[in-house]
Each structure stands twice: as structure tokens, then as C-alpha cells.
Coordinates of C-alpha atoms and ligand atoms in Angstrom, one line a residue:
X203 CA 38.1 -2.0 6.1
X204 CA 35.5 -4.8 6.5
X205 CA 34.5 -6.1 3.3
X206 CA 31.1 -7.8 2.7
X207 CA 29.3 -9.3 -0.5
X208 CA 26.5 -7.0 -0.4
X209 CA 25.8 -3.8 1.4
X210 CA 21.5 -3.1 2.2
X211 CA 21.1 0.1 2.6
X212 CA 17.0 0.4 4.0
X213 CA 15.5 -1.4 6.5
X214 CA 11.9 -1.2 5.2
X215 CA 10.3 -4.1 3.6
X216 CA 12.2 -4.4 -0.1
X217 CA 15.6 -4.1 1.8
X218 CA 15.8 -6.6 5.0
X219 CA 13.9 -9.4 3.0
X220 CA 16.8 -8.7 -0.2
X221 CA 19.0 -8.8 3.3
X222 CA 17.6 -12.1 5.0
X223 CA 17.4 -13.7 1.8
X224 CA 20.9 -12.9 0.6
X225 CA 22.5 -13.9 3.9
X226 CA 20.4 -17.3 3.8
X227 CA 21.6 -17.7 0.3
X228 CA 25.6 -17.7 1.6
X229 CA 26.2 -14.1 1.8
X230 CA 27.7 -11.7 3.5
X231 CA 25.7 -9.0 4.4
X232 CA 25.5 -5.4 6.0
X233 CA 22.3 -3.8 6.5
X234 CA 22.0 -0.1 7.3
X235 CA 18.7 1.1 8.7
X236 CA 19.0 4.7 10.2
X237 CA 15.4 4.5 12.2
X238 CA 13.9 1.6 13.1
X239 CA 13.8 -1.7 10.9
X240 CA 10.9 -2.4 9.2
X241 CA 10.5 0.8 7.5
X242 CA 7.6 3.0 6.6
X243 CA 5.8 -0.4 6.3
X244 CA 5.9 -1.5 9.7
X245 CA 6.4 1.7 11.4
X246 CA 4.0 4.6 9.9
X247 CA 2.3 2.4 6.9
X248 CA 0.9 -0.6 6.2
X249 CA 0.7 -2.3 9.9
X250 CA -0.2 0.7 11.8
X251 CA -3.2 1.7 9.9
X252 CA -4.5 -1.8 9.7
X253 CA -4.1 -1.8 13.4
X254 CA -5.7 1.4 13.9
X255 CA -8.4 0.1 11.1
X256 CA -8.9 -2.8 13.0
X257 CA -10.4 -0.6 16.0
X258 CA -12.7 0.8 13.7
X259 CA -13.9 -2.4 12.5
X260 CA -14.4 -3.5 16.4
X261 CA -16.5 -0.2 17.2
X262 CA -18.4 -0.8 13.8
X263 CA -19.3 -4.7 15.2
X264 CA -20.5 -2.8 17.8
X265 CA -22.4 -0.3 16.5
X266 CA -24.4 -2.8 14.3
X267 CA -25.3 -5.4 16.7
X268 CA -28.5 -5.0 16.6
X269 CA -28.4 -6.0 12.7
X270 CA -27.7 -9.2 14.0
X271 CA -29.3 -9.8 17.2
X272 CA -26.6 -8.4 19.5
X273 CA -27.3 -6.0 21.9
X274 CA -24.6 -4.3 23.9
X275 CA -25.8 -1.9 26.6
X276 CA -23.3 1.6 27.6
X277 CA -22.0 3.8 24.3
X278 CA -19.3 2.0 21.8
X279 CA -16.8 4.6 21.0
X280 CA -12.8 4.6 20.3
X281 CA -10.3 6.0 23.0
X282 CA -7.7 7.4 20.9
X283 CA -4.8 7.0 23.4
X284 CA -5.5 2.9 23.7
X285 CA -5.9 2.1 20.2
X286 CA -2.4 3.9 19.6
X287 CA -1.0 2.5 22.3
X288 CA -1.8 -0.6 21.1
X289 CA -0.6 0.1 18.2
X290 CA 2.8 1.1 19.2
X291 CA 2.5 -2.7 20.6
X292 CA 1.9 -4.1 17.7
X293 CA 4.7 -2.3 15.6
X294 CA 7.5 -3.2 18.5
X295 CA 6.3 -6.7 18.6
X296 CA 6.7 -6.7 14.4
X297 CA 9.8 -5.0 14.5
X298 CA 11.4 -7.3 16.9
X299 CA 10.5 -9.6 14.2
X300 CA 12.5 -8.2 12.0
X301 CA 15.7 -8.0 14.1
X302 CA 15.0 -11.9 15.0
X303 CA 14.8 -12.9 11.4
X304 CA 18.2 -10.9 10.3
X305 CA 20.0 -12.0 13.7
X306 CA 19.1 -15.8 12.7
X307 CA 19.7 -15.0 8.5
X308 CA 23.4 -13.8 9.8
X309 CA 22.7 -10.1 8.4
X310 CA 25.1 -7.5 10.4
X311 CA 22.7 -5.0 11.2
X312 CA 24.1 -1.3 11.6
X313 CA 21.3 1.6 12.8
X314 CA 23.3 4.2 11.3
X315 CA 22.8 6.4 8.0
X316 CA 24.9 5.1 5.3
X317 CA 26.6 7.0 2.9
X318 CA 27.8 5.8 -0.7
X319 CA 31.5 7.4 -1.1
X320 CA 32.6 5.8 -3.8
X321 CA 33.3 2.8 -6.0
X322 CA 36.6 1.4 -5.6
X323 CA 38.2 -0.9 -7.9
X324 CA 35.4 -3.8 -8.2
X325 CA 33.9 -2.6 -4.3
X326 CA 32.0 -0.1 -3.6
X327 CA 32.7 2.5 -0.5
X328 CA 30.0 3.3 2.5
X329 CA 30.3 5.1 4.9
X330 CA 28.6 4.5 8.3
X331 CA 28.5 7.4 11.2
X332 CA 32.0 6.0 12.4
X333 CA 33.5 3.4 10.2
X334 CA 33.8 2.7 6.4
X335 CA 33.0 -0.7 4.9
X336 CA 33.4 -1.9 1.4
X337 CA 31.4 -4.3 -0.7
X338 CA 31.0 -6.0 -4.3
X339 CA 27.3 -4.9 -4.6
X340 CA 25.0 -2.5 -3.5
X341 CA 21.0 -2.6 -3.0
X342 CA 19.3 0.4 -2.7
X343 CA 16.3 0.6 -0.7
X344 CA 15.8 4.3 1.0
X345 CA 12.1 4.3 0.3
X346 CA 9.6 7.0 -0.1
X347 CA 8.5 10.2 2.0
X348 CA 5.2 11.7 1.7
X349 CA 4.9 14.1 -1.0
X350 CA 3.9 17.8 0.5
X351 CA 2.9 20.0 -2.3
X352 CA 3.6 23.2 -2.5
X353 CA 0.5 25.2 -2.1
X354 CA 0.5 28.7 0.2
X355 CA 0.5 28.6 4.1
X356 CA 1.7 25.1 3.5
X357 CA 5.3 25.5 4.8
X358 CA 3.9 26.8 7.8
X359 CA 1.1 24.4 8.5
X360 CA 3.6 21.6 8.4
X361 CA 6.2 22.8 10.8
X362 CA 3.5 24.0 13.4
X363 CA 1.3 20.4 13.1
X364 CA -2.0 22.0 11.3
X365 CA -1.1 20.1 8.3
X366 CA -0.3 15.9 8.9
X367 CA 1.6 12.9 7.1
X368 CA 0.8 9.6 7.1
X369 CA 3.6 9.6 10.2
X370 CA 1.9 12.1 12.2
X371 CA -1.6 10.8 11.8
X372 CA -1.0 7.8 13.1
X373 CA -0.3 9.1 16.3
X374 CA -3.1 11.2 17.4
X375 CA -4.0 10.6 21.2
X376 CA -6.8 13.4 20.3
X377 CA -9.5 12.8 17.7
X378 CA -9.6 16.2 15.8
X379 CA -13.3 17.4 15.4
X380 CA -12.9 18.3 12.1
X381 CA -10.4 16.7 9.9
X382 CA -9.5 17.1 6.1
X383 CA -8.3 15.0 4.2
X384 CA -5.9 16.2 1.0
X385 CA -5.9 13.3 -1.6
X386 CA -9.1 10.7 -2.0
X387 CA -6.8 7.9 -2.6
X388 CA -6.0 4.8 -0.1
X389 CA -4.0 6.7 2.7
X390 CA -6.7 9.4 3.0
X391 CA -9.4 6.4 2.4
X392 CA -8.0 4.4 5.2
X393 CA -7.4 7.4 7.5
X394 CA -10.9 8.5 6.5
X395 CA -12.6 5.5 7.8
X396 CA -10.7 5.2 11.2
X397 CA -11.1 8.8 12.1
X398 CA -14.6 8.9 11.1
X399 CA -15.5 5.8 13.7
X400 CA -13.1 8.0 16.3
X401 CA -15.6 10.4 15.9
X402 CA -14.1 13.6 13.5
X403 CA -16.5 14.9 11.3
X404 CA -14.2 13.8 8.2
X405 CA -14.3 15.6 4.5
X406 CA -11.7 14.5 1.6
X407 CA -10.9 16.7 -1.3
X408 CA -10.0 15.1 -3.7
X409 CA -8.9 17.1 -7.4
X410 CA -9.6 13.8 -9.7
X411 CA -13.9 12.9 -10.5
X412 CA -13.2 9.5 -8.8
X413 CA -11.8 8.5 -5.1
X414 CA -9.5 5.8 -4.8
X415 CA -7.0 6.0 -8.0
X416 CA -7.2 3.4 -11.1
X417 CA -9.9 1.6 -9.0
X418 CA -13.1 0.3 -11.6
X419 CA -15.3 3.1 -11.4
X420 CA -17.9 0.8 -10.2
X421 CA -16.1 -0.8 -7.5
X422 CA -15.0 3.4 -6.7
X423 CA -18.7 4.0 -6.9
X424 CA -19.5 1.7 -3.6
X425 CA -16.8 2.3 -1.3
X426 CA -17.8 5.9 -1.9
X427 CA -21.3 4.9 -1.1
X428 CA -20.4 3.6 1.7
X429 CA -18.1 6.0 3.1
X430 CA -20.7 8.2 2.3
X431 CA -23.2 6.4 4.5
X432 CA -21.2 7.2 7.3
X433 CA -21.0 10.5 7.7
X434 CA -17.6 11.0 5.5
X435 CA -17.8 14.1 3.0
X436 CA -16.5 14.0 -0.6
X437 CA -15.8 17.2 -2.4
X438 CA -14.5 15.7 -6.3
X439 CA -13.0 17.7 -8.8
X440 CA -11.9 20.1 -5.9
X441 CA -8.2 21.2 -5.2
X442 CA -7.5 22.9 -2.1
X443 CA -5.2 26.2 -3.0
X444 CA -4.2 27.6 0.4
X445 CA -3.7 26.7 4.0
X446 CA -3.6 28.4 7.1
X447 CA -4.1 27.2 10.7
X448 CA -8.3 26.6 11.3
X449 CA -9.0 26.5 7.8
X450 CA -7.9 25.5 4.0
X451 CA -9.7 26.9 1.0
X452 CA -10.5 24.8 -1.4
X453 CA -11.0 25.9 -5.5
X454 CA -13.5 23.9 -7.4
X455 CA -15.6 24.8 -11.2
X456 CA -17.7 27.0 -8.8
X457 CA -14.6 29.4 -7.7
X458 CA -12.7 29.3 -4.4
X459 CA -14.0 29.0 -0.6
X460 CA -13.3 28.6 2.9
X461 CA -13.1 24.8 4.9
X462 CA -13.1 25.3 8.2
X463 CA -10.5 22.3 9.7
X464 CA -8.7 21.3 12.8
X465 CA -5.9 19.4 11.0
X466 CA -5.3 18.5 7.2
X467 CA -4.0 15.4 6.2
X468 CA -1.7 15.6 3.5
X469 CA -1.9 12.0 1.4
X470 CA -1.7 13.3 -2.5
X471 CA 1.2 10.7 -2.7
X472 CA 4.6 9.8 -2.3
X473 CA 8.4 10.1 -3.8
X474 CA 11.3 8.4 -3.9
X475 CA 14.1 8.8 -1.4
X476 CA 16.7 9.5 -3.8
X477 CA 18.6 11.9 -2.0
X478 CA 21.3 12.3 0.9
X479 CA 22.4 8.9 0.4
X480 CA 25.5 9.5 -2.2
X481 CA 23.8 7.6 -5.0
X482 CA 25.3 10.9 -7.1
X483 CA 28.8 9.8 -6.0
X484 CA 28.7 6.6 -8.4
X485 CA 26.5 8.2 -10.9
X486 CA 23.4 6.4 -10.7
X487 CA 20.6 7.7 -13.0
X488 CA 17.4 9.7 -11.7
X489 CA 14.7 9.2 -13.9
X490 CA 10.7 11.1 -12.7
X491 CA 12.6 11.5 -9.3
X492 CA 13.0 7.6 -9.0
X493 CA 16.2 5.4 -9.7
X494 CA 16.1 4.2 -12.8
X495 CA 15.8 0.1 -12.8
X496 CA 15.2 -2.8 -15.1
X497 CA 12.8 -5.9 -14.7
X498 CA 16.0 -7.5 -12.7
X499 CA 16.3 -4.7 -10.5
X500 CA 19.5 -3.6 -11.7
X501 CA 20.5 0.3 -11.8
X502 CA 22.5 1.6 -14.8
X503 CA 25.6 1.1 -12.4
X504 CA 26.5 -2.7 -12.7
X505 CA 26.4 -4.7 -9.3
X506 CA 24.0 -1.6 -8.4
X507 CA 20.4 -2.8 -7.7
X508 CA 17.4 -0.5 -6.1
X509 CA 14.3 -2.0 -4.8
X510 CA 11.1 -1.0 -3.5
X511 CA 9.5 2.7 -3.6
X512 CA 13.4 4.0 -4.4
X513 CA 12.6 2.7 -7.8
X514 CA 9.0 4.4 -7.7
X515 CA 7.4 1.5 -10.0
X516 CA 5.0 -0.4 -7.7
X517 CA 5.1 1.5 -3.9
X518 CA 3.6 -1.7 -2.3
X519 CA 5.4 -3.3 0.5
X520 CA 4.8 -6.7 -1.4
X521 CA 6.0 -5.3 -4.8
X522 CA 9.3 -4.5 -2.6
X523 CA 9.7 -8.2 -1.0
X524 CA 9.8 -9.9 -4.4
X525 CA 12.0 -7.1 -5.7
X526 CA 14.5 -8.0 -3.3
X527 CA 14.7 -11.2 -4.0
X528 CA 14.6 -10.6 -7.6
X529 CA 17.8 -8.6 -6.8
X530 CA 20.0 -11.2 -5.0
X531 CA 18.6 -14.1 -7.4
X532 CA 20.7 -11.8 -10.4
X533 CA 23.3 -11.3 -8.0
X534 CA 23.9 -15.1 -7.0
X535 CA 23.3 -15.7 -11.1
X536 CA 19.8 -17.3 -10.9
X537 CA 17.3 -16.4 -13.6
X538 CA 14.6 -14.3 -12.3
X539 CA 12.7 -10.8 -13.2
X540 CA 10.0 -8.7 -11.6
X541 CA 6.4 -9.3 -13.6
X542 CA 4.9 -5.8 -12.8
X543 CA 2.0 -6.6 -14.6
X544 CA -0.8 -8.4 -11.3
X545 CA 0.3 -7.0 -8.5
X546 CA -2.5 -7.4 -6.3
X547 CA -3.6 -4.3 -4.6
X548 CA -5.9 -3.5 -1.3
X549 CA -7.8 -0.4 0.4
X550 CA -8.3 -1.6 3.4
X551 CA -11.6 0.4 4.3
X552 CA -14.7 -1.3 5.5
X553 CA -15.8 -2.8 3.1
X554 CA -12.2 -3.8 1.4
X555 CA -11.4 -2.9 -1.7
X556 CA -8.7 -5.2 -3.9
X557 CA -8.0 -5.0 -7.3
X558 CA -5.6 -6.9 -9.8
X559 CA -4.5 -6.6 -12.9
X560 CA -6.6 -4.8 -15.8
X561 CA -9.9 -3.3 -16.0
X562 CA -12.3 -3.4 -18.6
X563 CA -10.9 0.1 -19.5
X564 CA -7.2 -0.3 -19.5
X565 CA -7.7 -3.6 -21.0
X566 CA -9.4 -2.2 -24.0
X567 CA -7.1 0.8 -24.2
X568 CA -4.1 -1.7 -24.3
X569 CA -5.3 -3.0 -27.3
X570 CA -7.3 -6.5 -25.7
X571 CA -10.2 -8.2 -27.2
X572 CA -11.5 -7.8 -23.0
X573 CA -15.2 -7.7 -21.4
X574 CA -15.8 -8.0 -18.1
X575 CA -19.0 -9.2 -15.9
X576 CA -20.3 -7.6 -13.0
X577 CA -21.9 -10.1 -9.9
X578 CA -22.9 -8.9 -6.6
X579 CA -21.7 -10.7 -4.0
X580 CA -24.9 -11.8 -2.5
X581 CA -24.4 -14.7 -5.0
X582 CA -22.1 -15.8 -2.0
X583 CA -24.1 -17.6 1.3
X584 CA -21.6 -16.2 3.6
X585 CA -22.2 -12.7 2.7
X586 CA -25.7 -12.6 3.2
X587 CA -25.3 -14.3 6.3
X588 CA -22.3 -11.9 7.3
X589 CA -23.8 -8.3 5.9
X590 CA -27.0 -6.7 6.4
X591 CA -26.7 -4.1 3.4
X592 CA -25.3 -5.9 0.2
X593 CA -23.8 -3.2 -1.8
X594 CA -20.6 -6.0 -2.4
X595 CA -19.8 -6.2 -6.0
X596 CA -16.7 -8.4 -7.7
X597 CA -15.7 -7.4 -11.4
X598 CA -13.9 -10.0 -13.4
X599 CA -12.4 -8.6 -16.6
X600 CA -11.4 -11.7 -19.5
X601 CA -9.8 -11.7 -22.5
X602 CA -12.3 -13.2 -25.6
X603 CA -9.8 -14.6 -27.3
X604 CA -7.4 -16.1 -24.6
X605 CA -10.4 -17.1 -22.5
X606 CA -8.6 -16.5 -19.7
X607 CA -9.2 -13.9 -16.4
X608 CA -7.2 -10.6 -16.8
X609 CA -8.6 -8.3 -14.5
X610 CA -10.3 -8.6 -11.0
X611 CA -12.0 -5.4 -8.9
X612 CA -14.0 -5.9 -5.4
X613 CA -15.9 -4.0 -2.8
X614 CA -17.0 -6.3 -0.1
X615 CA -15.7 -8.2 2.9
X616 CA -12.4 -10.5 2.4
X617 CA -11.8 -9.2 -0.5
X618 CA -8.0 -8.4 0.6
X619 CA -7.9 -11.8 1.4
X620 CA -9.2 -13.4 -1.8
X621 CA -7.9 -11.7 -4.4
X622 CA -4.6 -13.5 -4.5
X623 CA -7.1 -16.5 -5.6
X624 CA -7.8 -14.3 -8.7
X625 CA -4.7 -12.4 -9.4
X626 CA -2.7 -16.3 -9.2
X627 CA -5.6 -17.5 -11.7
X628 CA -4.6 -14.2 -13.9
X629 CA -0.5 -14.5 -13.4
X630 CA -0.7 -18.2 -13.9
X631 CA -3.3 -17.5 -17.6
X632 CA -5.3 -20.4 -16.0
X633 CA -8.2 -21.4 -19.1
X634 CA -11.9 -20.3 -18.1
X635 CA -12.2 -23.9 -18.4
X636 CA -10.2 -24.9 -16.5
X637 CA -11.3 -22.5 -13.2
X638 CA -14.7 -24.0 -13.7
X639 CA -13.5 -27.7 -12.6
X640 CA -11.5 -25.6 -9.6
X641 CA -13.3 -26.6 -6.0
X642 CA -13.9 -23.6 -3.7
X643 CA -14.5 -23.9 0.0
X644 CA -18.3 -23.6 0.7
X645 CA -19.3 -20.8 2.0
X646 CA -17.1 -18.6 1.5
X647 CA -16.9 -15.0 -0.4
X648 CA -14.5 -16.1 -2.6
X649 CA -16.7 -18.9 -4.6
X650 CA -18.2 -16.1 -6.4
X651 CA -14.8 -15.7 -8.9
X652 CA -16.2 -19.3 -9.8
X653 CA -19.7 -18.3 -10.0
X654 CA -18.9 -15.2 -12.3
X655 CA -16.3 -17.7 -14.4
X656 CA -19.7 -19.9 -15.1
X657 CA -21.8 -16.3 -15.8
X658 CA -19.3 -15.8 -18.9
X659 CA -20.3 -16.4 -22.1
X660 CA -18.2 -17.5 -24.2
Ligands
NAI288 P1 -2.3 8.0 -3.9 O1 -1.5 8.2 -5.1 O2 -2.9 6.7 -3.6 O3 -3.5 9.1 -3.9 C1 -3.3 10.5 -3.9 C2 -4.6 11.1 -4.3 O4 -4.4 12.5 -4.1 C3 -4.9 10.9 -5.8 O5 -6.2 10.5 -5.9 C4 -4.7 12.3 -6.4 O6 -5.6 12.6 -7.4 C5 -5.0 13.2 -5.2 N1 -4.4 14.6 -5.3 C6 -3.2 14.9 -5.7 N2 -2.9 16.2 -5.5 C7 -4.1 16.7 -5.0 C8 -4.5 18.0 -4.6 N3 -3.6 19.1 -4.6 N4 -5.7 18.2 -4.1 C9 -6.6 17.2 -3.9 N5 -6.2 15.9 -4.3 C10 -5.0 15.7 -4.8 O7 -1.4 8.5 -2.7 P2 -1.5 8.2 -1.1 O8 -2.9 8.0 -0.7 O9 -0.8 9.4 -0.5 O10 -0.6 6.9 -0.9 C11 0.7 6.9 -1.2 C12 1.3 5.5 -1.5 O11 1.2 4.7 -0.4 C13 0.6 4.9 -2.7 O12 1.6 4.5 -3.6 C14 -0.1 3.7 -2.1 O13 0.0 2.6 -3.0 C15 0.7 3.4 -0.8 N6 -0.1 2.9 0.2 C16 -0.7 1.7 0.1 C17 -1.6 1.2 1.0 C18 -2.2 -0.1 0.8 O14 -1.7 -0.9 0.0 N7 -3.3 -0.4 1.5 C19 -1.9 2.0 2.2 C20 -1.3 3.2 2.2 C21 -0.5 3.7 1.3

């Protein structure tokens, strides 16, 4: 039986960077991937939609022209079948990628569903469709599924196509006229923006007061404005109950009643691939429906490490890049641990949302002395010379007695590209003081963090 160092099981983002990075550090490595490397990520997640997104944004420039002195003469609209066959372009070209980058790291790739037998002695035993190997650790990185809750007619709706995933939804060569949207959160934000330029008359039902999760409710506030602005319907505090093919019906404070739909999509989260993969046969604890992990990625099993939405801490693909690594540092005994604490995050709508670390709420239910300043962006040049309706706001939450950023929360253009400017200022506890003698490109977006660092009092 072949032995290696470390045995990947997951293709997806938190397993073939551990992978690369493991082989580049002198290991030897087998990777597993069943489907197609890259995972949900790079196959029905993060690059799709922003592909599919990016269509939107396109038709949008369009549409406004005008605004700006543009005209375009004939109708702007999306054709389904090209923006997802571009997008199938897009995802071969990435996961191609992938394979180039383990092919030069040295990782043996196997596309085959791995199966944990055993441990054995010091190695551990998995099994491949035809052959067993063996190896001396094991990372863990199956992923996540979309959660489909168990509501009545739902069964149904999924097997015959009514009711969608992320997976499905991404593949639509016909724009549905009316489409809606389970969950208010950032798959059925992002879906709800690209199907509403494609032309579906879009609603989201959403059971919480707020869209888009622990977002400041401010920051909430205008990408719902927007949205709003654009035809998309929000129904809040609304749950929908039942589901059968043409319509769902939807139960709010007011009683129960009848949506007409074409197709639902179901985004009210994810869970954790946890089974089917033997993880039982070594005895590997299940905590919430995730495996259980410290800040060093380890499992309760010792050489046993599981990384990205397996461990159902962070689901970001980037949370599951550095867990990786964090990973094979312990196993090739360097110091290193996951800080879970800034993890940038993005809704990437039009306009973007990004958010890191606290807000002003969370900060003062965690016990800080915080306070936080508001600034539109029009305090930024190249926003008023890139928007015509300045509804952009940035939040920067600070603790008083650190004097130091600890929160960040934006609506507005590049915001998914800035906010690593604000989450490194809050990871790195850079003084107020000290930002303020920081030079920022001129113009850019991203001067006003400096701006609202000078509008604190302190
Ligand atoms: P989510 O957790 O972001 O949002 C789900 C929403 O559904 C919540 O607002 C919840 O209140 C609502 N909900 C739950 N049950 C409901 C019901 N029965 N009726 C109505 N509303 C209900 O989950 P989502 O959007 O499915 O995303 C899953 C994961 O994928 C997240 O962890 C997210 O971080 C990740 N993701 C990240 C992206 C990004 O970083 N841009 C893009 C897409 C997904």
C-alpha cells in the first residue's frame, strides 16, 4: 500500500491550498477530490456568481449611461444562455488553475471519493474507488451542502426543479418570470441582484427584521434601499411554510398566504459535510453538525486536522485557505493558529457590502468601551465622480480606551476591495494615531477610513 505524509481529502479551497502548500513544504501528498477541484468555491460559489454578477453590473453601466453622458442606442438586456456560458469558461479556465498549481506543488491528485477505513498503527487507512493508501495525517476538507429545510411540498419541489440551490441557480439558460428567494442573506442577495437585471420579477422572504445577517443595520438599511430601488421585493419577518409547484405560501404576524412563483431559491444556509466520508471509523467528534476543531485546526483525533466549512466556524473560502495552512504549519511543527476574530467579509451586490470585525453592537455586548462614526462616502472625490445617487455609507467602530479601529461596515463601490485596508489596520491594533500619518492614494474610496479616523474624537 502506498504510503504518503498527508492524505487531503476535498478539493475545494481549504483543502488543495493545505495540499499545494504541504507538498511545497517537502511533503508527500494525496489529494482526493470526487467532483471537480476547486470545490463549491470555484464551481457553484464564490466565482460563478461574481461572474454571473459581473453581467449584471455590465447591463446596469448600460442602463445608466445617460447619468453620465453615455448614450447607447437598441435595448440593454442579459441573454441568460451567454452569461452562463461564459461562466462555465471562466470556472474551466480557474479550475485548470488548480490542477496546474498541484501538478507543479507535486500533489498526487486522485478524482475519486475517499473513504477513511481506519487508523493503523501510527497511519491512517483510505480508501479510494480501487486502491487503499495509508498516511501519517489526515486533513479533512469535505465542505458544506446547502441546507434544505424541511417545510411541506419541499421534498417534492426539490426532486422536480421548482425549488433551487445555489448549484442549480447558477445554471439557468431561462430567466424565470417570477422568482423567490428563501433566505435574505448573501446567496439570495447576490442571486437577487443578477436575476433582477436578467429580468425576473424577484421577491426574498426573509424570517429575520433585517436582510443580510450580522450586517450594521445601517449599512443593511442601504443595500436594501437599493435593492429596493430596483424592482426587488422584501417581505421581513416572513417564513414561508409550504411549497408546491407555481406557488409557496408564506406565514407572517398577519397569518398565512399564497406567493405565486416560478422557481424558489432555497439559500437559508449551509451545513457541514460530515457524513459518508468514514470520519465515524476513527471516532472523530461531531459537534452542531460540524467537526469539532481547535484554533490549530486539529480534530480530537491527533494527526487529524479539518478545515474549511467541515469545521463550520467561518464558511468563507478565505477563512478555509489560511486554515489549511494553519493545518500543515502544526503538522511540519511551526507555530501558527487561526485568529477568527477579522475575517473580512463581502456581499457582493451592487453596491458592495464588506464588513470586518465588530459592530457598534457586538462590541458593546462583548463588554468594549466601543463607539463608532458614521461618514457617507461622498466625503470621497471618486465617488461623486463615479455615482450619481450617493446613498454609500462606511462605519468605523473604535475602541475608547485602546484608541484603535475594531469594527468596519460599508455600502458603496469597492468596498470588497478596501476593506482589507481596514480589517489589516484592526488585526494589526494599529493606534488612531498612527492611521492618521498613513498616506492614501488620491482619489480613491478608500481615503475615507482616513477621513473618518480624523472625524473621531478622542
Ligand atoms: P446565510 O446564513 O447567509 O443566510 C440565510 C438567511 O436565511 C438568514 O438571513 C436567515 O435568517 C434566513 N432564513 C433561514 N430560514 C429561513 C426560512 N425558513 N424562511 C426565510 N428565511 C430564512 O446563508 P446563505 O445565503 O445560504 O449562504 C450560505 C453560506 O455561504 C454563508 O455561510 C455565506 O457566508 C457563504 N457565502 C458567502 C458568499 C460571499 O462571501 N460573498 C457568497 C455566497 C455564500
Amino acid at each position: 500500500m502506498e504510503i504518503f505524509d498527508v492524505i487531503v481529502i476535498g478539493g475545494g479551497p481549504g483543502g488543495y491550498n493545505a495540499a499545494a502548500y504541504a507538498s511545497a513544504n517537502g511533503l508527500s501528498v494525496l489529494l482526493f477530490e470526487k467532483d471537480e477541484l476547486g470545490g463549491v468555491c470555484l464551481n457553484e460559489g464564490c466565482v460563478p456568481s461574481k461572474t454571473l454578477l459581473n453581467s449584471a453590473k455590465v447591463l446596469n453601466g448600460f442602463l445608466h449611461g445617460k447619468d453620465f453622458g453615455v448614450e447607447f442606442t437598441g435595448e440593454g438586456r442579459i441573454d441568460a444562455r451567454a452569461v452562463v456560458d461564459r461562466k462555465n469558461r471562466v470556472v474551466k479556465r480557474l479550475v485548470a488553475g488548480v490542477r496546474s498549481k498541484l501538478k507543479s506543488a507535486g500533489v498526487t491528485v486522485l478524482k475519486e471519493k475517499a473513504y477513511i477505513e481506519k487508523k493503523e498503527g501510527e497511519f491512517f487507512k483510505v480508501s479510494g474507488t480501487s486502491s487503499a493508501f495509508l498516511s501519517k495525517y489526515l486533513i479533512i476538507a469535505t465542505g458544506s451542502h446547502a441546507f434544505i429545510p424541511d417545510i411541506e411540498g419541499m421534498g417534492e419541489a426539490v426532486e422536480n426543479g421548482f425549488a433551487l440551490t445555489n448549484k442549480e441557480i447558477l445554471n439557468l439558460t431561462e430567466v424565470p418570470g417570477k422568482l423567490l428567494i428563501m433566505g435574505g442573506g448573501v446567496i439570495g442577495l447576490e442571486m437577487a441582484d443578477y436575476y433582477n437585471a436578467a429580468g425576473a420579477e424577484v421577491t426574498i422572504v426573509e424570517m429575520l427584521p433585517k436582510i443580510a445577517g450580522a450586517t450594521d443595520n445601517a449599512v443593511s438599511a442601504v443595500l436594501k434601499k437599493a435593492l429596493e430601488k430596483k424592482g426587488i421585493t422584501f417581505l421581513l419577518g416572513t417564513k414561508v411554510t409550504k411549497i408546491k409547484n407555481g406557488a409557496v405560501t408564506v406565514s407572517d404576524d398577519d397569518g398565512e398566504r399564497d406567493i405565486a412563483a416560478d422557481k424558489v431559491l432555497v439559500s437559508v444556509g449551509r451545513r457541514a459535510n460530515v457524513s459518508g466520508s468514514g470520519i465515524e471509523n476513527i471516532g472523530l467528534s461531531v459537534e452542531k453538525g460540524a467537526i469539532v476543531t481547535d484554533e490549530k485546526m486539529r480534530t480530537d483525533v491527533k494527526n487529524v486536522y479539518a478545515v474549511g466549512d467541515v469545521n463550520g466556524k467561518v464558511m468563507l473560502a478565505h477563512t478555509a485557505y489560511r486554515e489549511g495552512e494553519v493545518a500543515v504549519n502544526d503538522i511540519l511543527g511551526k507555530n501558527d493558529a487561526m485568529n477568527y476574530g477579522v475575517i473580512p467579509s463581502v456581499i457582493y451586490t451592487y453596491p458592495e457590502v464588506a464588513s470586518a470585525g465588530y459592530t457598534a453592537e457586538e462590541a458593546i455586548a462583548a463588554g468594549i468601551n466601543a463607539d463608532e462614526i458614521s461618514l457617507s462616502l461622498m466625503y470621497s472625490g471618486r465617488y461623486i465622480a463615479e455615482n450619481t445617487d450617493y446613498t454609500g455609507i462606511m462605519k468605523l467602530v473604535y475602541d475608547k480606551d485602546e484608541k484603535t479601529l475594531i469594527g468596519a461596515s460599508v455600502a458603496g463601490s469597492y468596498a470588497s476591495e478596501y476593506i482589507v485596508a481596514v480589517s489589516d489596520l484592526i488585526n494589526l491594533k494599529v493606534p488612531l494615531e498612527r492611521v492618521k500619518k498613513l498616506v492614501y492614494p488620491h482619489p480613491t474610496v478608500c481615503e475615507v477610513i482616513r477621513e473618518g479616523v480624523f472625524e473621531i474624537k478622542q
